[in-house]
Amino acid sequence: MPAGISNEPMEKANKALNTLVIMTILLFAMFAPVFLSYKSEVAIQVDQLQAQLKSLVDPASIEQLKLQIKEIAHPLEIQRMLWLAGALIVVVGGLIFANVKAQKNPEGWGAMRYPQLVLGMIALFLYVGVEVAIGSNLGELLTLKEFGSYNHRKLRLTFLCIGVV
């Protein structure tokens, strides 16, 4: 703070800082396999099959190739989801751990001792995650037969009209 605005000393929060640094390191460890999986042989094979899918015309061949893609990609997607679930556990568990420890001995935890701050951090983390997931997946969901079979051009026009894009 600039001089003259507040003469109150800053409270040290070494325990909170250490906890957040450990959480960050664990998050890097959880996200690295997810990001590296996009360059794996399986992911490259799925990309090649999806490119091949665009050139097919026969509906039976298209369905057969879609099933093949799903069989190949499913284990990879499960693996990614497990790593991402681990990352969610790191964030939520780390924040709850910090708050519980700060309630027992508030010295060195700074603002982490306030449950409304910790719960607010968890709420914002989950809200942003849901918002990004919806924005990323809504277009693909609407192309499915069960949700109207919209084509990408029609979706783009619709999103432009309602101001989403």
mmCIF file with all atom_site columns, C-alpha atoms in Angstrom, residues 2-130:
data_model
loop_
_atom_site.group_PDB
_atom_site.id
_atom_site.type_symbol
_atom_site.label_atom_id
_atom_site.label_alt_id
_atom_site.label_comp_id
_atom_site.label_asym_id
_atom_site.label_entity_id
_atom_site.label_seq_id
_atom_site.pdbx_PDB_ins_code
_atom_site.Cartn_x
_atom_site.Cartn_y
_atom_site.Cartn_z
_atom_site.occupancy
_atom_site.B_iso_or_equiv
_atom_site.pdbx_formal_charge
_atom_site.auth_seq_id
_atom_site.auth_comp_id
_atom_site.auth_asym_id
_atom_site.auth_atom_id
_atom_site.pdbx_PDB_model_num
ATOM 1   C CA . PRO A 1 2   ? 1.266   3.526   -0.715  1.00 0.00 ? 2   PRO A CA 1
ATOM 2   C CA . ALA A 1 3   ? 2.419   5.504   2.322   1.00 0.00 ? 3   ALA A CA 1
ATOM 3   C CA . GLY A 1 4   ? -0.331  7.396   4.101   1.00 0.00 ? 4   GLY A CA 1
ATOM 4   C CA . ILE A 1 5   ? -3.197  5.149   3.001   1.00 0.00 ? 5   ILE A CA 1
ATOM 5   C CA . SER A 1 6   ? -2.806  2.507   5.684   1.00 0.00 ? 6   SER A CA 1
ATOM 6   C CA . ASN A 1 7   ? -0.366  2.255   8.528   1.00 0.00 ? 7   ASN A CA 1
ATOM 7   C CA . GLU A 1 8   ? -1.666  -1.161  9.527   1.00 0.00 ? 8   GLU A CA 1
ATOM 8   C CA . PRO A 1 9   ? 1.044   -3.813  9.197   1.00 0.00 ? 9   PRO A CA 1
ATOM 9   C CA . MET A 1 10  ? 0.576   -6.548  6.614   1.00 0.00 ? 10  MET A CA 1
ATOM 10  C CA . GLU A 1 11  ? -0.141  -9.949  8.073   1.00 0.00 ? 11  GLU A CA 1
ATOM 11  C CA . LYS A 1 12  ? 2.236   -12.706 7.029   1.00 0.00 ? 12  LYS A CA 1
ATOM 12  C CA . ALA A 1 13  ? 0.548   -15.654 5.306   1.00 0.00 ? 13  ALA A CA 1
ATOM 13  C CA . ASN A 1 14  ? 3.437   -18.056 4.806   1.00 0.00 ? 14  ASN A CA 1
ATOM 14  C CA . LYS A 1 15  ? 1.337   -21.170 5.430   1.00 0.00 ? 15  LYS A CA 1
ATOM 15  C CA . ALA A 1 16  ? -1.292  -20.083 2.896   1.00 0.00 ? 16  ALA A CA 1
ATOM 16  C CA . LEU A 1 17  ? 1.412   -19.214 0.373   1.00 0.00 ? 17  LEU A CA 1
ATOM 17  C CA . ASN A 1 18  ? 3.098   -22.601 0.804   1.00 0.00 ? 18  ASN A CA 1
ATOM 18  C CA . THR A 1 19  ? -0.233  -24.397 0.409   1.00 0.00 ? 19  THR A CA 1
ATOM 19  C CA . LEU A 1 20  ? -1.037  -22.481 -2.777  1.00 0.00 ? 20  LEU A CA 1
ATOM 20  C CA . VAL A 1 21  ? 2.420   -23.167 -4.220  1.00 0.00 ? 21  VAL A CA 1
ATOM 21  C CA . ILE A 1 22  ? 2.027   -26.900 -3.526  1.00 0.00 ? 22  ILE A CA 1
ATOM 22  C CA . MET A 1 23  ? -1.440  -26.829 -5.107  1.00 0.00 ? 23  MET A CA 1
ATOM 23  C CA . THR A 1 24  ? -0.008  -25.129 -8.206  1.00 0.00 ? 24  THR A CA 1
ATOM 24  C CA . ILE A 1 25  ? 2.741   -27.737 -8.546  1.00 0.00 ? 25  ILE A CA 1
ATOM 25  C CA . LEU A 1 26  ? 0.194   -30.546 -8.167  1.00 0.00 ? 26  LEU A CA 1
ATOM 26  C CA . LEU A 1 27  ? -2.046  -28.915 -10.788 1.00 0.00 ? 27  LEU A CA 1
ATOM 27  C CA . PHE A 1 28  ? 0.840   -28.770 -13.257 1.00 0.00 ? 28  PHE A CA 1
ATOM 28  C CA . ALA A 1 29  ? 1.455   -32.453 -12.541 1.00 0.00 ? 29  ALA A CA 1
ATOM 29  C CA . MET A 1 30  ? -2.229  -33.246 -13.175 1.00 0.00 ? 30  MET A CA 1
ATOM 30  C CA . PHE A 1 31  ? -2.560  -31.196 -16.368 1.00 0.00 ? 31  PHE A CA 1
ATOM 31  C CA . ALA A 1 32  ? 0.704   -32.290 -18.017 1.00 0.00 ? 32  ALA A CA 1
ATOM 32  C CA . PRO A 1 33  ? -0.547  -35.801 -18.931 1.00 0.00 ? 33  PRO A CA 1
ATOM 33  C CA . VAL A 1 34  ? -3.783  -34.311 -20.275 1.00 0.00 ? 34  VAL A CA 1
ATOM 34  C CA . PHE A 1 35  ? -1.977  -31.859 -22.553 1.00 0.00 ? 35  PHE A CA 1
ATOM 35  C CA . LEU A 1 36  ? 0.587   -34.459 -23.636 1.00 0.00 ? 36  LEU A CA 1
ATOM 36  C CA . SER A 1 37  ? -2.194  -36.904 -24.526 1.00 0.00 ? 37  SER A CA 1
ATOM 37  C CA . TYR A 1 38  ? -3.210  -34.690 -27.454 1.00 0.00 ? 38  TYR A CA 1
ATOM 38  C CA . LYS A 1 39  ? 0.087   -35.578 -29.153 1.00 0.00 ? 39  LYS A CA 1
ATOM 39  C CA . SER A 1 40  ? -0.123  -39.297 -28.379 1.00 0.00 ? 40  SER A CA 1
ATOM 40  C CA . GLU A 1 41  ? -0.370  -41.951 -31.072 1.00 0.00 ? 41  GLU A CA 1
ATOM 41  C CA . VAL A 1 42  ? -4.004  -42.641 -30.176 1.00 0.00 ? 42  VAL A CA 1
ATOM 42  C CA . ALA A 1 43  ? -4.969  -38.962 -30.478 1.00 0.00 ? 43  ALA A CA 1
ATOM 43  C CA . ILE A 1 44  ? -3.191  -38.692 -33.834 1.00 0.00 ? 44  ILE A CA 1
ATOM 44  C CA . GLN A 1 45  ? -4.970  -41.820 -35.050 1.00 0.00 ? 45  GLN A CA 1
ATOM 45  C CA . VAL A 1 46  ? -8.339  -40.381 -33.969 1.00 0.00 ? 46  VAL A CA 1
ATOM 46  C CA . ASP A 1 47  ? -7.573  -37.132 -35.817 1.00 0.00 ? 47  ASP A CA 1
ATOM 47  C CA . GLN A 1 48  ? -6.693  -39.060 -38.962 1.00 0.00 ? 48  GLN A CA 1
ATOM 48  C CA . LEU A 1 49  ? -9.910  -41.084 -38.760 1.00 0.00 ? 49  LEU A CA 1
ATOM 49  C CA . GLN A 1 50  ? -11.952 -37.910 -38.246 1.00 0.00 ? 50  GLN A CA 1
ATOM 50  C CA . ALA A 1 51  ? -10.323 -36.369 -41.315 1.00 0.00 ? 51  ALA A CA 1
ATOM 51  C CA . GLN A 1 52  ? -11.151 -39.528 -43.241 1.00 0.00 ? 52  GLN A CA 1
ATOM 52  C CA . LEU A 1 53  ? -14.741 -39.304 -41.958 1.00 0.00 ? 53  LEU A CA 1
ATOM 53  C CA . LYS A 1 54  ? -15.251 -35.945 -43.698 1.00 0.00 ? 54  LYS A CA 1
ATOM 54  C CA . SER A 1 55  ? -14.536 -37.463 -47.085 1.00 0.00 ? 55  SER A CA 1
ATOM 55  C CA . LEU A 1 56  ? -17.021 -40.348 -46.744 1.00 0.00 ? 56  LEU A CA 1
ATOM 56  C CA . VAL A 1 57  ? -20.465 -40.200 -48.364 1.00 0.00 ? 57  VAL A CA 1
ATOM 57  C CA . ASP A 1 58  ? -21.976 -43.631 -47.639 1.00 0.00 ? 58  ASP A CA 1
ATOM 58  C CA . PRO A 1 59  ? -24.065 -43.478 -44.392 1.00 0.00 ? 59  PRO A CA 1
ATOM 59  C CA . ALA A 1 60  ? -23.148 -47.051 -43.425 1.00 0.00 ? 60  ALA A CA 1
ATOM 60  C CA . SER A 1 61  ? -19.429 -46.321 -43.783 1.00 0.00 ? 61  SER A CA 1
ATOM 61  C CA . ILE A 1 62  ? -19.831 -43.120 -41.817 1.00 0.00 ? 62  ILE A CA 1
ATOM 62  C CA . GLU A 1 63  ? -21.530 -44.903 -38.911 1.00 0.00 ? 63  GLU A CA 1
ATOM 63  C CA . GLN A 1 64  ? -18.957 -47.697 -38.943 1.00 0.00 ? 64  GLN A CA 1
ATOM 64  C CA . LEU A 1 65  ? -16.081 -45.206 -38.851 1.00 0.00 ? 65  LEU A CA 1
ATOM 65  C CA . LYS A 1 66  ? -17.783 -43.215 -36.066 1.00 0.00 ? 66  LYS A CA 1
ATOM 66  C CA . LEU A 1 67  ? -18.024 -46.397 -33.981 1.00 0.00 ? 67  LEU A CA 1
ATOM 67  C CA . GLN A 1 68  ? -14.368 -47.156 -34.653 1.00 0.00 ? 68  GLN A CA 1
ATOM 68  C CA . ILE A 1 69  ? -13.389 -43.633 -33.585 1.00 0.00 ? 69  ILE A CA 1
ATOM 69  C CA . LYS A 1 70  ? -15.464 -43.937 -30.420 1.00 0.00 ? 70  LYS A CA 1
ATOM 70  C CA . GLU A 1 71  ? -13.847 -47.290 -29.524 1.00 0.00 ? 71  GLU A CA 1
ATOM 71  C CA . ILE A 1 72  ? -10.361 -45.879 -29.986 1.00 0.00 ? 72  ILE A CA 1
ATOM 72  C CA . ALA A 1 73  ? -10.968 -42.522 -28.317 1.00 0.00 ? 73  ALA A CA 1
ATOM 73  C CA . HIS A 1 74  ? -12.997 -43.691 -25.306 1.00 0.00 ? 74  HIS A CA 1
ATOM 74  C CA . PRO A 1 75  ? -10.096 -45.015 -23.173 1.00 0.00 ? 75  PRO A CA 1
ATOM 75  C CA . LEU A 1 76  ? -8.119  -41.846 -23.897 1.00 0.00 ? 76  LEU A CA 1
ATOM 76  C CA . GLU A 1 77  ? -11.056 -39.677 -22.828 1.00 0.00 ? 77  GLU A CA 1
ATOM 77  C CA . ILE A 1 78  ? -11.493 -41.712 -19.629 1.00 0.00 ? 78  ILE A CA 1
ATOM 78  C CA . GLN A 1 79  ? -7.803  -41.247 -18.843 1.00 0.00 ? 79  GLN A CA 1
ATOM 79  C CA . ARG A 1 80  ? -8.084  -37.477 -19.407 1.00 0.00 ? 80  ARG A CA 1
ATOM 80  C CA . MET A 1 81  ? -11.182 -37.249 -17.225 1.00 0.00 ? 81  MET A CA 1
ATOM 81  C CA . LEU A 1 82  ? -9.435  -39.064 -14.372 1.00 0.00 ? 82  LEU A CA 1
ATOM 82  C CA . TRP A 1 83  ? -6.520  -36.613 -14.481 1.00 0.00 ? 83  TRP A CA 1
ATOM 83  C CA . LEU A 1 84  ? -8.939  -33.670 -14.580 1.00 0.00 ? 84  LEU A CA 1
ATOM 84  C CA . ALA A 1 85  ? -10.937 -35.109 -11.670 1.00 0.00 ? 85  ALA A CA 1
ATOM 85  C CA . GLY A 1 86  ? -7.654  -35.337 -9.774  1.00 0.00 ? 86  GLY A CA 1
ATOM 86  C CA . ALA A 1 87  ? -7.021  -31.660 -10.515 1.00 0.00 ? 87  ALA A CA 1
ATOM 87  C CA . LEU A 1 88  ? -10.472 -30.776 -9.172  1.00 0.00 ? 88  LEU A CA 1
ATOM 88  C CA . ILE A 1 89  ? -9.725  -32.732 -6.011  1.00 0.00 ? 89  ILE A CA 1
ATOM 89  C CA . VAL A 1 90  ? -6.400  -30.878 -5.638  1.00 0.00 ? 90  VAL A CA 1
ATOM 90  C CA . VAL A 1 91  ? -8.111  -27.471 -5.849  1.00 0.00 ? 91  VAL A CA 1
ATOM 91  C CA . VAL A 1 92  ? -11.109 -28.189 -3.640  1.00 0.00 ? 92  VAL A CA 1
ATOM 92  C CA . GLY A 1 93  ? -9.143  -30.365 -1.215  1.00 0.00 ? 93  GLY A CA 1
ATOM 93  C CA . GLY A 1 94  ? -6.326  -27.837 -0.951  1.00 0.00 ? 94  GLY A CA 1
ATOM 94  C CA . LEU A 1 95  ? -8.687  -24.980 -0.170  1.00 0.00 ? 95  LEU A CA 1
ATOM 95  C CA . ILE A 1 96  ? -10.623 -26.995 2.389   1.00 0.00 ? 96  ILE A CA 1
ATOM 96  C CA . PHE A 1 97  ? -7.352  -28.178 3.957   1.00 0.00 ? 97  PHE A CA 1
ATOM 97  C CA . ALA A 1 98  ? -6.146  -24.574 4.238   1.00 0.00 ? 98  ALA A CA 1
ATOM 98  C CA . ASN A 1 99  ? -9.384  -23.414 5.835   1.00 0.00 ? 99  ASN A CA 1
ATOM 99  C CA . VAL A 1 100 ? -9.500  -26.290 8.348   1.00 0.00 ? 100 VAL A CA 1
ATOM 100 C CA . LYS A 1 101 ? -5.876  -25.715 9.384   1.00 0.00 ? 101 LYS A CA 1
ATOM 101 C CA . ALA A 1 102 ? -6.471  -21.963 9.603   1.00 0.00 ? 102 ALA A CA 1
ATOM 102 C CA . GLN A 1 103 ? -9.472  -22.487 11.885  1.00 0.00 ? 103 GLN A CA 1
ATOM 103 C CA . LYS A 1 104 ? -7.325  -24.509 14.314  1.00 0.00 ? 104 LYS A CA 1
ATOM 104 C CA . ASN A 1 105 ? -4.390  -22.070 14.335  1.00 0.00 ? 105 ASN A CA 1
ATOM 105 C CA . PRO A 1 106 ? -5.015  -18.823 12.395  1.00 0.00 ? 106 PRO A CA 1
ATOM 106 C CA . GLU A 1 107 ? -1.439  -17.534 12.654  1.00 0.00 ? 107 GLU A CA 1
ATOM 107 C CA . GLY A 1 108 ? 0.323   -17.626 9.284   1.00 0.00 ? 108 GLY A CA 1
ATOM 108 C CA . TRP A 1 109 ? -2.794  -18.348 7.213   1.00 0.00 ? 109 TRP A CA 1
ATOM 109 C CA . GLY A 1 110 ? -3.864  -14.771 6.441   1.00 0.00 ? 110 GLY A CA 1
ATOM 110 C CA . ALA A 1 111 ? -7.230  -14.484 4.725   1.00 0.00 ? 111 ALA A CA 1
ATOM 111 C CA . MET A 1 112 ? -7.508  -18.273 4.286   1.00 0.00 ? 112 MET A CA 1
ATOM 112 C CA . ARG A 1 113 ? -8.943  -18.503 7.788   1.00 0.00 ? 113 ARG A CA 1
ATOM 113 C CA . TYR A 1 114 ? -12.213 -16.970 6.589   1.00 0.00 ? 114 TYR A CA 1
ATOM 114 C CA . PRO A 1 115 ? -14.593 -19.704 5.409   1.00 0.00 ? 115 PRO A CA 1
ATOM 115 C CA . GLN A 1 116 ? -16.526 -17.295 3.182   1.00 0.00 ? 116 GLN A CA 1
ATOM 116 C CA . LEU A 1 117 ? -13.322 -16.578 1.231   1.00 0.00 ? 117 LEU A CA 1
ATOM 117 C CA . VAL A 1 118 ? -12.502 -20.258 0.767   1.00 0.00 ? 118 VAL A CA 1
ATOM 118 C CA . LEU A 1 119 ? -16.077 -21.139 -0.219  1.00 0.00 ? 119 LEU A CA 1
ATOM 119 C CA . GLY A 1 120 ? -16.121 -18.167 -2.601  1.00 0.00 ? 120 GLY A CA 1
ATOM 120 C CA . MET A 1 121 ? -12.885 -19.374 -4.224  1.00 0.00 ? 121 MET A CA 1
ATOM 121 C CA . ILE A 1 122 ? -14.364 -22.849 -4.691  1.00 0.00 ? 122 ILE A CA 1
ATOM 122 C CA . ALA A 1 123 ? -17.593 -21.383 -6.092  1.00 0.00 ? 123 ALA A CA 1
ATOM 123 C CA . LEU A 1 124 ? -15.737 -19.176 -8.593  1.00 0.00 ? 124 LEU A CA 1
ATOM 124 C CA . PHE A 1 125 ? -13.508 -22.057 -9.676  1.00 0.00 ? 125 PHE A CA 1
ATOM 125 C CA . LEU A 1 126 ? -16.507 -24.304 -10.311 1.00 0.00 ? 126 LEU A CA 1
ATOM 126 C CA . TYR A 1 127 ? -18.530 -21.529 -11.980 1.00 0.00 ? 127 TYR A CA 1
ATOM 127 C CA . VAL A 1 128 ? -15.779 -20.668 -14.449 1.00 0.00 ? 128 VAL A CA 1
ATOM 128 C CA . GLY A 1 129 ? -15.212 -24.358 -15.176 1.00 0.00 ? 129 GLY A CA 1
ATOM 129 C CA . VAL A 1 130 ? -18.900 -24.918 -15.934 1.00 0.00 ? 130 VAL A CA 1
#
